[in-house]
Amino acid sequence: MNQIEGESVKVVEGHERPSWDEYFMEVASVVAKRATCLRRSVGAVVVKDKRILATGYNGAPSGLAHCAVVGCLRDKLGIPSGQRVEICRGLHAEQNALIQAAKYGIPLEGSTIYVTLEPCVTCAKMLVNAGIQRIVYEEQYVDQLSRDILGEAKVQVERFHRR
C-alpha cells in the first residue's frame, strides 16, 4: 500500500503506522507525564519539517519547588477549580516549549505545536508572536478570546481526535 502523507498507513498486515499528527500528539502525551501541576498535566511539542524542535510541560520554573512538593497555591487560597484566575507557580506547557527554544536559539517561525490542551489566551498570543503557524490540540479549553486572536492571526487550529 502506498503511503499517503499525513494519514495512517497499513505497512504490513496487522501493523498500522501512525500519521504524523498521531505520532506527535502521542509524544505530547508522554511529555505531559513530566508535568508537576497537581490539577492538570499538559504537554507540548513544537515541530517543523517532521522534526521536534522543543518540548514543554506545565510546572514551576526551573530550580523552584514544584507544586507537588509545596502544594497548589490555588487550593491554599481557596480558589474553585473552575474559576479562571492566573494564580499559579507554574508555567504552561506552551510557554515552557517556547522558552526552551529561545534558550537554545531555535527559531520556530512556520512550525506546528502539538499540545494536549487547547491554548489559553496568554499562550495564544505568545504562539502568534513566536511564528507558530499551526496548533493541533486534543482537549478543549474554551477560551473565546484565544480562538479570536488565533483566527485573526490566521493560525491554523485543529482539534485532534484519537482513534
Short mmCIF file of C-alpha atoms in Angstrom, two decimals:
data_model
loop_
_atom_site.label_atom_id
_atom_site.label_comp_id
_atom_site.label_asym_id
_atom_site.label_seq_id
_atom_site.Cartn_x
_atom_site.Cartn_y
_atom_site.Cartn_z
CA MET A 1 0.00 0.00 0.00
CA ASN A 2 1.35 3.45 -0.88
CA GLN A 3 1.94 5.91 1.91
CA ILE A 4 -0.32 8.94 1.83
CA GLU A 5 1.19 11.99 3.53
CA GLY A 6 -0.36 12.67 6.94
CA GLU A 7 -2.60 9.60 7.04
CA SER A 8 -2.31 6.33 8.91
CA VAL A 9 -0.77 3.70 6.67
CA LYS A 10 -1.05 -0.05 6.92
CA VAL A 11 2.51 -1.25 6.28
CA VAL A 12 2.24 -4.98 7.00
CA GLU A 13 -0.88 -6.97 7.73
CA GLY A 14 -1.85 -6.22 11.33
CA HIS A 15 0.55 -3.27 11.70
CA GLU A 16 -0.64 0.27 11.16
CA ARG A 17 1.80 3.13 11.14
CA PRO A 18 0.57 6.31 12.85
CA SER A 19 0.07 9.53 10.92
CA TRP A 20 2.42 12.41 11.76
CA ASP A 21 -0.32 14.09 13.81
CA GLU A 22 -0.92 10.86 15.75
CA TYR A 23 2.80 10.41 16.31
CA PHE A 24 3.49 13.93 17.58
CA MET A 25 0.34 14.02 19.71
CA GLU A 26 1.46 10.79 21.33
CA VAL A 27 4.84 12.41 22.05
CA ALA A 28 2.99 15.39 23.61
CA SER A 29 1.06 12.95 25.82
CA VAL A 30 4.32 11.41 27.02
CA VAL A 31 5.79 14.89 27.67
CA ALA A 32 2.68 15.71 29.75
CA LYS A 33 3.64 12.90 32.14
CA ARG A 34 6.53 15.12 33.35
CA ALA A 35 4.10 17.85 34.46
CA THR A 36 4.28 18.85 38.10
CA CYS A 37 0.90 20.62 38.33
CA LEU A 38 -1.49 18.95 40.76
CA ARG A 39 -4.59 19.95 38.77
CA ARG A 40 -3.74 19.15 35.16
CA SER A 41 -0.92 17.57 33.16
CA VAL A 42 -0.28 19.26 29.81
CA GLY A 43 2.40 18.50 27.23
CA ALA A 44 3.53 20.43 24.16
CA VAL A 45 5.78 19.55 21.23
CA VAL A 46 6.92 22.07 18.62
CA VAL A 47 7.64 20.52 15.23
CA LYS A 48 8.89 21.70 11.86
CA ASP A 49 9.58 19.57 8.81
CA LYS A 50 8.64 16.46 10.84
CA ARG A 51 11.39 17.19 13.37
CA ILE A 52 10.91 18.00 17.05
CA LEU A 53 12.31 21.45 17.87
CA ALA A 54 11.25 21.84 21.50
CA THR A 55 9.02 20.32 24.17
CA GLY A 56 7.39 21.65 27.30
CA TYR A 57 5.11 20.62 30.13
CA ASN A 58 3.34 22.63 32.79
CA GLY A 59 5.15 23.15 36.04
CA ALA A 60 7.16 25.51 38.22
CA PRO A 61 10.15 27.37 36.76
CA SER A 62 13.48 25.51 36.72
CA GLY A 63 15.13 25.31 40.10
CA LEU A 64 11.96 26.17 42.06
CA ALA A 65 9.97 23.75 44.18
CA HIS A 66 7.20 22.00 42.28
CA CYS A 67 3.56 22.24 43.30
CA ALA A 68 3.73 18.52 44.05
CA VAL A 69 6.20 19.47 46.80
CA VAL A 70 4.80 22.76 48.15
CA GLY A 71 1.13 22.28 47.34
CA CYS A 72 -1.21 24.09 44.99
CA LEU A 73 -1.40 27.84 45.55
CA ARG A 74 -4.98 27.92 44.24
CA ASP A 75 -6.01 25.29 46.78
CA LYS A 76 -4.27 27.21 49.57
CA LEU A 77 -6.16 30.39 48.58
CA GLY A 78 -9.47 28.53 48.22
CA ILE A 79 -9.94 29.33 44.52
CA PRO A 80 -12.51 26.96 42.98
CA SER A 81 -11.15 24.64 40.32
CA GLY A 82 -13.38 26.00 37.51
CA GLN A 83 -12.59 29.67 38.20
CA ARG A 84 -10.17 31.16 35.68
CA VAL A 85 -7.59 33.10 37.59
CA GLU A 86 -3.87 33.11 36.89
CA ILE A 87 -2.57 32.46 40.37
CA CYS A 88 -0.17 29.62 39.99
CA ARG A 89 3.53 28.85 40.43
CA GLY A 90 3.65 27.00 37.14
CA LEU A 91 4.26 27.92 33.54
CA HIS A 92 2.08 26.46 30.82
CA ALA A 93 3.42 23.70 28.56
CA GLU A 94 3.40 26.01 25.52
CA GLN A 95 5.31 28.68 27.43
CA ASN A 96 7.95 26.17 28.53
CA ALA A 97 8.36 24.92 24.94
CA LEU A 98 8.80 28.49 23.64
CA ILE A 99 11.27 29.30 26.41
CA GLN A 100 13.27 26.12 25.69
CA ALA A 101 13.50 27.08 22.01
CA ALA A 102 14.56 30.64 22.88
CA LYS A 103 17.14 29.43 25.40
CA TYR A 104 18.82 27.26 22.77
CA GLY A 105 18.39 29.66 19.84
CA ILE A 106 15.90 27.56 17.89
CA PRO A 107 13.70 29.60 15.51
CA LEU A 108 10.05 28.49 15.49
CA GLU A 109 8.73 30.53 12.55
CA GLY A 110 6.40 28.39 10.44
CA SER A 111 6.24 25.48 12.88
CA THR A 112 3.39 23.43 14.36
CA ILE A 113 2.73 22.92 18.05
CA TYR A 114 1.03 19.78 19.31
CA VAL A 115 -0.49 20.33 22.73
CA THR A 116 -2.68 18.13 24.88
CA LEU A 117 -4.87 21.09 25.90
CA GLU A 118 -6.18 23.96 23.76
CA PRO A 119 -4.10 27.10 24.43
CA CYS A 120 -5.32 29.86 26.76
CA VAL A 121 -5.31 33.46 25.56
CA THR A 122 -1.86 34.21 27.03
CA CYS A 123 -0.32 31.21 25.29
CA ALA A 124 -2.19 32.02 22.07
CA LYS A 125 -0.62 35.50 21.98
CA MET A 126 2.83 34.05 22.63
CA LEU A 127 2.40 31.39 19.93
CA VAL A 128 1.36 34.06 17.41
CA ASN A 129 4.44 36.15 18.23
CA ALA A 130 6.71 33.09 18.00
CA GLY A 131 5.51 32.48 14.44
CA ILE A 132 3.70 29.20 15.09
CA GLN A 133 1.51 28.62 12.03
CA ARG A 134 -0.47 25.57 13.16
CA ILE A 135 -1.83 24.36 16.50
CA VAL A 136 -3.07 20.81 17.00
CA TYR A 137 -4.71 20.21 20.38
CA GLU A 138 -6.57 17.34 21.96
CA GLU A 139 -8.64 18.55 24.94
CA GLN A 140 -10.78 21.66 24.66
CA TYR A 141 -10.21 24.65 26.92
CA VAL A 142 -12.93 27.04 25.95
CA ASP A 143 -11.36 30.49 25.73
CA GLN A 144 -13.12 32.54 23.07
CA LEU A 145 -10.59 35.37 23.16
CA SER A 146 -7.83 32.85 22.46
CA ARG A 147 -9.79 31.49 19.50
CA ASP A 148 -10.48 35.01 18.22
CA ILE A 149 -6.81 36.02 18.40
CA LEU A 150 -5.64 32.86 16.66
CA GLY A 151 -8.28 33.34 13.97
CA GLU A 152 -7.33 36.97 13.41
CA ALA A 153 -3.66 35.95 13.15
CA LYS A 154 -4.65 33.25 10.65
CA VAL A 155 -3.08 30.48 12.72
CA GLN A 156 -4.46 27.11 11.66
CA VAL A 157 -6.08 25.44 14.68
CA GLU A 158 -7.24 21.83 14.64
CA ARG A 159 -8.71 19.57 17.29
CA PHE A 160 -7.12 16.13 17.36
CA HIS A 161 -9.33 13.09 17.90
CA ARG A 162 -7.75 9.81 18.93
CA ARG A 163 -8.81 6.69 17.05
#
